[in-house]
mmCIF file of C-alpha atoms and ligand atoms in Angstrom:
data_model
loop_
_atom_site.group_PDB
_atom_site.id
_atom_site.type_symbol
_atom_site.label_atom_id
_atom_site.label_comp_id
_atom_site.label_asym_id
_atom_site.label_seq_id
_atom_site.Cartn_x
_atom_site.Cartn_y
_atom_site.Cartn_z
ATOM 1 C CA UNK A 12 1.326 35.125 -18.732
ATOM 2 C CA UNK A 13 0.926 38.725 -19.924
ATOM 3 C CA UNK A 14 -0.039 37.708 -23.441
ATOM 4 C CA UNK A 15 -3.036 35.396 -23.677
ATOM 5 C CA UNK A 16 -6.066 35.293 -25.973
ATOM 6 C CA UNK A 17 -9.057 32.939 -25.997
ATOM 7 C CA UNK A 18 -10.097 32.174 -29.580
ATOM 8 C CA UNK A 19 -13.245 30.222 -28.709
ATOM 9 C CA UNK A 20 -15.641 33.166 -28.995
ATOM 10 C CA UNK A 21 -13.311 35.541 -30.717
ATOM 11 C CA UNK A 22 -11.760 34.600 -34.051
ATOM 12 C CA UNK A 23 -8.952 36.973 -34.987
ATOM 13 C CA UNK A 24 -10.652 39.846 -36.812
ATOM 14 C CA UNK A 25 -8.491 42.611 -38.210
ATOM 15 C CA UNK A 26 -8.579 44.529 -34.906
ATOM 16 C CA UNK A 27 -7.749 41.579 -32.670
ATOM 17 C CA UNK A 28 -5.213 40.396 -35.235
ATOM 18 C CA UNK A 29 -3.216 43.565 -34.882
ATOM 19 C CA UNK A 30 -3.601 43.416 -31.077
ATOM 20 C CA UNK A 31 -2.366 39.821 -31.058
ATOM 21 C CA UNK A 32 0.525 40.726 -33.331
ATOM 22 C CA UNK A 33 1.508 43.708 -31.116
ATOM 23 C CA UNK A 34 1.256 41.538 -28.009
ATOM 24 C CA UNK A 35 3.424 38.830 -29.526
ATOM 25 C CA UNK A 36 6.039 41.302 -30.712
ATOM 26 C CA UNK A 37 6.184 42.997 -27.312
ATOM 27 C CA UNK A 38 6.425 39.838 -25.184
ATOM 28 C CA UNK A 39 7.968 37.363 -27.627
ATOM 29 C CA UNK A 40 5.301 34.816 -26.666
ATOM 30 C CA UNK A 41 1.537 34.366 -26.841
ATOM 31 C CA UNK A 42 -0.788 31.756 -25.346
ATOM 32 C CA UNK A 43 -3.799 31.063 -27.559
ATOM 33 C CA UNK A 44 -6.673 29.166 -26.027
ATOM 34 C CA UNK A 45 -9.090 26.919 -27.934
ATOM 35 C CA UNK A 46 -7.375 26.783 -31.295
ATOM 36 C CA UNK A 47 -7.780 23.056 -32.006
ATOM 37 C CA UNK A 48 -10.518 20.533 -31.265
ATOM 38 C CA UNK A 49 -9.724 18.272 -28.328
ATOM 39 C CA UNK A 50 -10.712 15.209 -30.359
ATOM 40 C CA UNK A 51 -8.096 16.080 -32.916
ATOM 41 C CA UNK A 52 -5.451 16.552 -30.225
ATOM 42 C CA UNK A 53 -6.345 13.183 -28.668
ATOM 43 C CA UNK A 54 -5.938 11.547 -32.097
ATOM 44 C CA UNK A 55 -2.527 13.190 -32.556
ATOM 45 C CA UNK A 56 -1.431 12.025 -29.129
ATOM 46 C CA UNK A 57 -2.392 8.394 -29.838
ATOM 47 C CA UNK A 58 -0.625 8.468 -33.152
ATOM 48 C CA UNK A 59 2.470 10.061 -31.622
ATOM 49 C CA UNK A 60 2.644 7.518 -28.763
ATOM 50 C CA UNK A 61 2.522 4.659 -31.249
ATOM 51 C CA UNK A 62 5.267 6.142 -33.392
ATOM 52 C CA UNK A 63 7.436 7.050 -30.394
ATOM 53 C CA UNK A 64 7.094 3.582 -28.874
ATOM 54 C CA UNK A 65 8.441 2.155 -32.148
ATOM 55 C CA UNK A 66 11.720 4.118 -31.844
ATOM 56 C CA UNK A 67 14.488 2.042 -30.266
ATOM 57 C CA UNK A 68 17.070 3.644 -27.939
ATOM 58 C CA UNK A 69 19.602 3.157 -30.777
ATOM 59 C CA UNK A 70 17.340 5.006 -33.207
ATOM 60 C CA UNK A 71 16.886 7.877 -30.734
ATOM 61 C CA UNK A 72 20.651 8.045 -30.230
ATOM 62 C CA UNK A 73 21.311 8.031 -33.978
ATOM 63 C CA UNK A 74 18.926 10.958 -34.318
ATOM 64 C CA UNK A 75 20.703 12.848 -31.513
ATOM 65 C CA UNK A 76 17.206 13.220 -30.089
ATOM 66 C CA UNK A 77 18.067 13.790 -26.411
ATOM 67 C CA UNK A 78 17.439 17.457 -25.518
ATOM 68 C CA UNK A 79 17.545 17.162 -21.729
ATOM 69 C CA UNK A 80 17.175 14.566 -19.006
ATOM 70 C CA UNK A 81 14.634 11.973 -20.274
ATOM 71 C CA UNK A 82 13.442 14.520 -22.865
ATOM 72 C CA UNK A 83 13.522 13.776 -26.609
ATOM 73 C CA UNK A 84 12.943 15.836 -29.719
ATOM 74 C CA UNK A 85 11.871 13.790 -32.727
ATOM 75 C CA UNK A 86 11.084 14.911 -36.227
ATOM 76 C CA UNK A 87 7.717 13.438 -37.208
ATOM 77 C CA UNK A 88 6.861 12.170 -40.657
ATOM 78 C CA UNK A 89 4.043 14.385 -41.864
ATOM 79 C CA UNK A 90 1.531 11.704 -42.699
ATOM 80 C CA UNK A 91 -1.696 10.244 -41.338
ATOM 81 C CA UNK A 92 -3.289 12.420 -38.672
ATOM 82 C CA UNK A 93 -0.402 14.898 -38.842
ATOM 83 C CA UNK A 94 -0.915 15.571 -42.547
ATOM 84 C CA UNK A 95 -3.909 17.848 -42.146
ATOM 85 C CA UNK A 96 -4.198 21.573 -42.838
ATOM 86 C CA UNK A 97 -5.910 21.956 -39.422
ATOM 87 C CA UNK A 98 -2.566 20.920 -37.902
ATOM 88 C CA UNK A 99 0.063 22.707 -40.015
ATOM 89 C CA UNK A 100 -1.984 25.597 -41.443
ATOM 90 C CA UNK A 101 -4.714 26.198 -38.905
ATOM 91 C CA UNK A 102 -7.195 28.845 -40.083
ATOM 92 C CA UNK A 103 -7.252 30.479 -36.663
ATOM 93 C CA UNK A 104 -3.496 31.003 -36.579
ATOM 94 C CA UNK A 105 -2.314 31.457 -40.150
ATOM 95 C CA UNK A 106 -3.428 35.110 -40.495
ATOM 96 C CA UNK A 107 -1.415 35.985 -37.386
ATOM 97 C CA UNK A 108 1.636 33.979 -38.464
ATOM 98 C CA UNK A 109 1.493 35.533 -41.938
ATOM 99 C CA UNK A 110 1.280 38.997 -40.419
ATOM 100 C CA UNK A 111 4.359 38.282 -38.271
ATOM 101 C CA UNK A 112 6.473 36.365 -40.806
ATOM 102 C CA UNK A 113 5.059 37.569 -44.182
ATOM 103 C CA UNK A 114 2.784 35.636 -46.505
ATOM 104 C CA UNK A 115 5.888 33.784 -47.785
ATOM 105 C CA UNK A 116 6.255 31.923 -44.472
ATOM 106 C CA UNK A 117 7.237 28.255 -44.498
ATOM 107 C CA UNK A 118 7.473 25.332 -42.102
ATOM 108 C CA UNK A 119 11.088 25.218 -40.896
ATOM 109 C CA UNK A 120 10.677 22.186 -38.631
ATOM 110 C CA UNK A 121 7.942 19.822 -37.463
ATOM 111 C CA UNK A 122 8.054 17.273 -34.653
ATOM 112 C CA UNK A 123 7.436 16.506 -31.005
ATOM 113 C CA UNK A 124 9.342 17.004 -27.765
ATOM 114 C CA UNK A 125 8.405 14.437 -25.165
ATOM 115 C CA UNK A 126 9.380 14.712 -21.492
ATOM 116 C CA UNK A 127 9.200 11.297 -19.862
ATOM 117 C CA UNK A 128 7.998 10.830 -16.276
ATOM 118 C CA UNK A 129 10.812 11.893 -13.955
ATOM 119 C CA UNK A 130 12.473 14.192 -16.533
ATOM 120 C CA UNK A 131 14.329 16.995 -14.751
ATOM 121 C CA UNK A 132 14.248 20.671 -15.732
ATOM 122 C CA UNK A 133 15.789 21.194 -19.130
ATOM 123 C CA UNK A 134 18.771 23.557 -19.339
ATOM 124 C CA UNK A 135 17.495 27.094 -19.952
ATOM 125 C CA UNK A 136 18.378 28.046 -23.508
ATOM 126 C CA UNK A 137 17.786 29.849 -26.789
ATOM 127 C CA UNK A 138 16.717 27.710 -29.745
ATOM 128 C CA UNK A 139 19.137 29.422 -32.116
ATOM 129 C CA UNK A 140 22.165 31.703 -31.876
ATOM 130 C CA UNK A 141 21.565 35.316 -32.896
ATOM 131 C CA UNK A 142 21.527 35.899 -36.656
ATOM 132 C CA UNK A 143 23.630 39.053 -36.506
ATOM 133 C CA UNK A 144 25.809 38.515 -33.488
ATOM 134 C CA UNK A 145 27.863 41.575 -32.589
ATOM 135 C CA UNK A 146 25.863 43.981 -34.785
ATOM 136 C CA UNK A 147 24.747 46.757 -32.425
ATOM 137 C CA UNK A 148 20.992 47.218 -32.409
ATOM 138 C CA UNK A 149 20.183 44.046 -34.370
ATOM 139 C CA UNK A 150 18.481 42.271 -31.453
ATOM 140 C CA UNK A 151 16.450 45.401 -30.769
ATOM 141 C CA UNK A 152 15.196 46.143 -34.250
ATOM 142 C CA UNK A 153 14.914 42.846 -36.145
ATOM 143 C CA UNK A 154 11.340 41.590 -36.577
ATOM 144 C CA UNK A 155 10.605 37.913 -35.822
ATOM 145 C CA UNK A 156 12.128 35.562 -38.389
ATOM 146 C CA UNK A 157 11.052 32.240 -36.863
ATOM 147 C CA UNK A 158 8.247 31.359 -34.454
ATOM 148 C CA UNK A 159 7.617 28.066 -32.663
ATOM 149 C CA UNK A 160 4.004 27.001 -32.347
ATOM 150 C CA UNK A 161 3.764 24.585 -29.406
ATOM 151 C CA UNK A 162 0.678 22.366 -29.222
ATOM 152 C CA UNK A 163 0.521 20.267 -26.043
ATOM 153 C CA UNK A 164 -0.886 16.795 -26.687
ATOM 154 C CA UNK A 165 -1.923 16.406 -23.027
ATOM 155 C CA UNK A 166 -3.376 18.900 -20.561
ATOM 156 C CA UNK A 167 -0.441 20.714 -19.036
ATOM 157 C CA UNK A 168 -0.442 20.844 -15.250
ATOM 158 C CA UNK A 169 2.209 21.821 -12.750
ATOM 159 C CA UNK A 170 2.910 18.110 -12.334
ATOM 160 C CA UNK A 171 3.578 17.440 -16.024
ATOM 161 C CA UNK A 172 5.695 20.605 -16.237
ATOM 162 C CA UNK A 173 5.375 23.274 -18.884
ATOM 163 C CA UNK A 174 7.781 25.487 -20.799
ATOM 164 C CA UNK A 175 9.113 28.318 -18.635
ATOM 165 C CA UNK A 176 9.350 31.461 -20.794
ATOM 166 C CA UNK A 177 11.109 34.754 -20.074
ATOM 167 C CA UNK A 178 8.715 37.156 -21.760
ATOM 168 C CA UNK A 179 10.438 40.071 -23.469
ATOM 169 C CA UNK A 180 13.826 38.291 -23.560
ATOM 170 C CA UNK A 181 13.727 38.076 -27.376
ATOM 171 C CA UNK A 182 14.883 41.686 -27.567
ATOM 172 C CA UNK A 183 17.647 43.680 -25.992
ATOM 173 C CA UNK A 184 16.048 45.996 -23.387
ATOM 174 C CA UNK A 185 16.520 49.772 -23.630
ATOM 175 C CA UNK A 186 19.347 50.814 -21.335
ATOM 176 C CA UNK A 187 17.123 53.176 -19.350
ATOM 177 C CA UNK A 188 14.459 50.446 -18.857
ATOM 178 C CA UNK A 189 13.999 49.482 -15.215
ATOM 179 C CA UNK A 190 15.936 46.311 -14.395
ATOM 180 C CA UNK A 191 17.542 46.336 -17.879
ATOM 181 C CA UNK A 192 19.999 43.474 -18.299
ATOM 182 C CA UNK A 193 21.786 42.442 -21.471
ATOM 183 C CA UNK A 194 19.852 39.419 -22.744
ATOM 184 C CA UNK A 195 22.959 37.281 -23.270
ATOM 185 C CA UNK A 196 24.213 38.076 -19.777
ATOM 186 C CA UNK A 197 20.789 37.159 -18.509
ATOM 187 C CA UNK A 198 20.889 33.851 -20.400
ATOM 188 C CA UNK A 199 24.337 33.056 -19.013
ATOM 189 C CA UNK A 200 23.205 33.878 -15.500
ATOM 190 C CA UNK A 201 20.129 31.644 -15.855
ATOM 191 C CA UNK A 202 22.136 28.804 -17.393
ATOM 192 C CA UNK A 203 24.596 28.893 -14.510
ATOM 193 C CA UNK A 204 22.022 29.371 -11.746
ATOM 194 C CA UNK A 205 18.481 28.555 -12.857
ATOM 195 C CA UNK A 206 16.022 30.990 -11.283
ATOM 196 C CA UNK A 207 12.433 30.834 -12.490
ATOM 197 C CA UNK A 208 11.095 33.768 -10.477
ATOM 198 C CA UNK A 209 10.873 36.020 -13.552
ATOM 199 C CA UNK A 210 9.587 33.315 -15.929
ATOM 200 C CA UNK A 211 5.978 32.721 -16.925
ATOM 201 C CA UNK A 212 4.690 29.157 -16.796
ATOM 202 C CA UNK A 213 1.595 28.738 -18.961
ATOM 203 C CA UNK A 214 -0.694 25.814 -18.170
ATOM 204 C CA UNK A 215 -2.423 25.214 -21.515
ATOM 205 C CA UNK A 216 -5.089 22.586 -21.958
ATOM 206 C CA UNK A 217 -5.603 20.234 -24.914
ATOM 207 C CA UNK A 218 -6.688 22.460 -27.812
ATOM 208 C CA UNK A 219 -4.532 25.427 -26.794
ATOM 209 C CA UNK A 220 -1.248 26.497 -28.351
ATOM 210 C CA UNK A 221 1.505 28.903 -27.440
ATOM 211 C CA UNK A 222 3.779 30.792 -29.766
ATOM 212 C CA UNK A 223 7.377 31.613 -28.948
ATOM 213 C CA UNK A 224 9.685 33.915 -30.844
ATOM 214 C CA UNK A 225 12.760 31.838 -31.791
ATOM 215 C CA UNK A 226 14.862 34.363 -29.829
ATOM 216 C CA UNK A 227 13.045 34.070 -26.514
ATOM 217 C CA UNK A 228 14.808 32.501 -23.488
ATOM 218 C CA UNK A 229 12.972 29.384 -22.318
ATOM 219 C CA UNK A 230 13.321 25.854 -20.964
ATOM 220 C CA UNK A 231 11.098 22.836 -20.378
ATOM 221 C CA UNK A 232 10.275 22.125 -16.738
ATOM 222 C CA UNK A 233 10.503 18.810 -14.921
ATOM 223 C CA UNK A 234 7.827 16.181 -15.475
ATOM 224 C CA UNK A 235 6.788 15.066 -11.986
ATOM 225 C CA UNK A 236 3.712 13.189 -13.246
ATOM 226 C CA UNK A 237 3.368 9.525 -14.111
ATOM 227 C CA UNK A 238 2.585 10.166 -17.807
ATOM 228 C CA UNK A 239 4.623 11.188 -20.867
ATOM 229 C CA UNK A 240 4.266 14.865 -21.694
ATOM 230 C CA UNK A 241 4.474 15.252 -25.487
ATOM 231 C CA UNK A 242 4.234 18.653 -27.171
ATOM 232 C CA UNK A 243 3.938 19.051 -30.913
ATOM 233 C CA UNK A 244 6.056 21.863 -32.309
ATOM 234 C CA UNK A 245 5.807 23.501 -35.707
ATOM 235 C CA UNK A 246 8.422 26.158 -36.358
ATOM 236 C CA UNK A 247 7.302 28.692 -38.988
ATOM 237 C CA UNK A 248 9.868 30.992 -40.513
ATOM 238 C CA UNK A 249 10.542 33.564 -43.163
ATOM 239 C CA UNK A 250 11.301 31.838 -46.488
ATOM 240 C CA UNK A 251 15.092 32.244 -46.399
ATOM 241 C CA UNK A 252 15.667 30.705 -42.957
ATOM 242 C CA UNK A 253 17.098 27.170 -42.666
ATOM 243 C CA UNK A 254 17.728 25.705 -39.219
ATOM 244 C CA UNK A 255 21.174 24.148 -39.434
ATOM 245 C CA UNK A 256 21.666 24.474 -35.698
ATOM 246 C CA UNK A 257 19.170 21.961 -34.270
ATOM 247 C CA UNK A 258 19.079 19.340 -36.998
ATOM 248 C CA UNK A 259 22.407 17.668 -37.680
ATOM 249 C CA UNK A 260 21.205 14.052 -37.605
ATOM 250 C CA UNK A 261 17.480 14.160 -38.344
ATOM 251 C CA UNK A 262 15.784 16.301 -40.982
ATOM 252 C CA UNK A 263 13.915 19.360 -39.694
ATOM 253 C CA UNK A 264 10.879 18.459 -41.836
ATOM 254 C CA UNK A 265 9.982 14.979 -43.111
ATOM 255 C CA UNK A 266 7.341 14.827 -45.818
ATOM 256 C CA UNK A 267 7.470 12.395 -48.745
ATOM 257 C CA UNK A 268 6.502 13.295 -52.325
ATOM 258 C CA UNK A 269 3.393 11.107 -51.900
ATOM 259 C CA UNK A 270 2.353 12.936 -48.735
ATOM 260 C CA UNK A 271 3.096 16.326 -50.272
ATOM 261 C CA UNK A 272 0.518 15.521 -52.967
ATOM 262 C CA UNK A 273 -2.079 15.238 -50.185
ATOM 263 C CA UNK A 274 -1.356 18.813 -49.108
ATOM 264 C CA UNK A 275 -3.777 21.247 -50.789
ATOM 265 C CA UNK A 276 -1.961 22.921 -53.717
ATOM 266 C CA UNK A 277 -2.242 26.406 -52.253
ATOM 267 C CA UNK A 278 -0.447 25.237 -49.077
ATOM 268 C CA UNK A 279 2.413 23.277 -50.636
ATOM 269 C CA UNK A 280 4.717 26.304 -50.560
ATOM 270 C CA UNK A 281 4.810 25.861 -46.775
ATOM 271 C CA UNK A 282 6.981 22.765 -47.312
ATOM 272 C CA UNK A 283 9.293 24.100 -50.033
HETATM 273 O O1 LIG B 6 9.872 20.609 -23.186
HETATM 274 C C1 LIG B 6 9.598 21.808 -23.287
HETATM 275 O O2 LIG B 6 8.672 22.356 -22.670
HETATM 276 C C2 LIG B 6 10.402 22.699 -24.168
HETATM 277 C C3 LIG B 6 11.396 21.995 -25.037
HETATM 278 C C4 LIG B 6 12.361 22.942 -25.666
HETATM 279 O O3 LIG B 6 12.317 24.113 -25.443
HETATM 280 C C5 LIG B 6 13.395 22.465 -26.554
HETATM 281 O O4 LIG B 6 13.643 21.253 -26.637
HETATM 282 O O5 LIG B 6 14.035 23.326 -27.222
#
């Protein structure tokens, strides 16, 4: 992956913050190593597995949770181990997210995607249709308006499958750029005939995260391992954005009034 930063020995200072922000804006994705403690990730995984096991097939169907072969997206109640600032407002990431989405950013959705053993490649897709479809130049000039933070709850290996990402596909290429192809034509081509030769396939470990611009072309890869492969996602957005596209049957964010009181006052605006 062209855009990758290890945060273990290098917290984002103002210089590296602007480098990280430039990198993300150029490639539409960024792999950040060593953001979270592994113990915390292991705790989240246990808690997720318990909650997921309690969901019946009928409940999953009523949530319209299937997002691919043996792959489910479930909104998670923000409570227990998930109701911690380290999870939803991590100190190492918030300065970068605020730089990219403004200090008014909010959590647009919060949950997990789990690929079960044997899950096939997910259809290659965009998470949201373009905001200004048909407006010339909009996909070239608009800054990011929503960003998915993906936090794998297991070590990602080739066997478990990762998310294939087409770096740079969040923006329309300049016409004179080598190999320039309209991004929607590219998406259609990839949807019809999946070809991963131009995709990057990060292999993050527990504690890492990767960010994806909401406009970037991507798709989850097959899980050829014997274990579930859950990834936590938190989508951060500019304050005006509401995701009506992905959440017809389950809420994008689930946090009760009681749980919201446990969120430090200065962070509550994230859940407005
Ligand atoms: O499973 C993955 O790696 C990605 C899932 C995804 O992109 C989605 O459900 O929109």
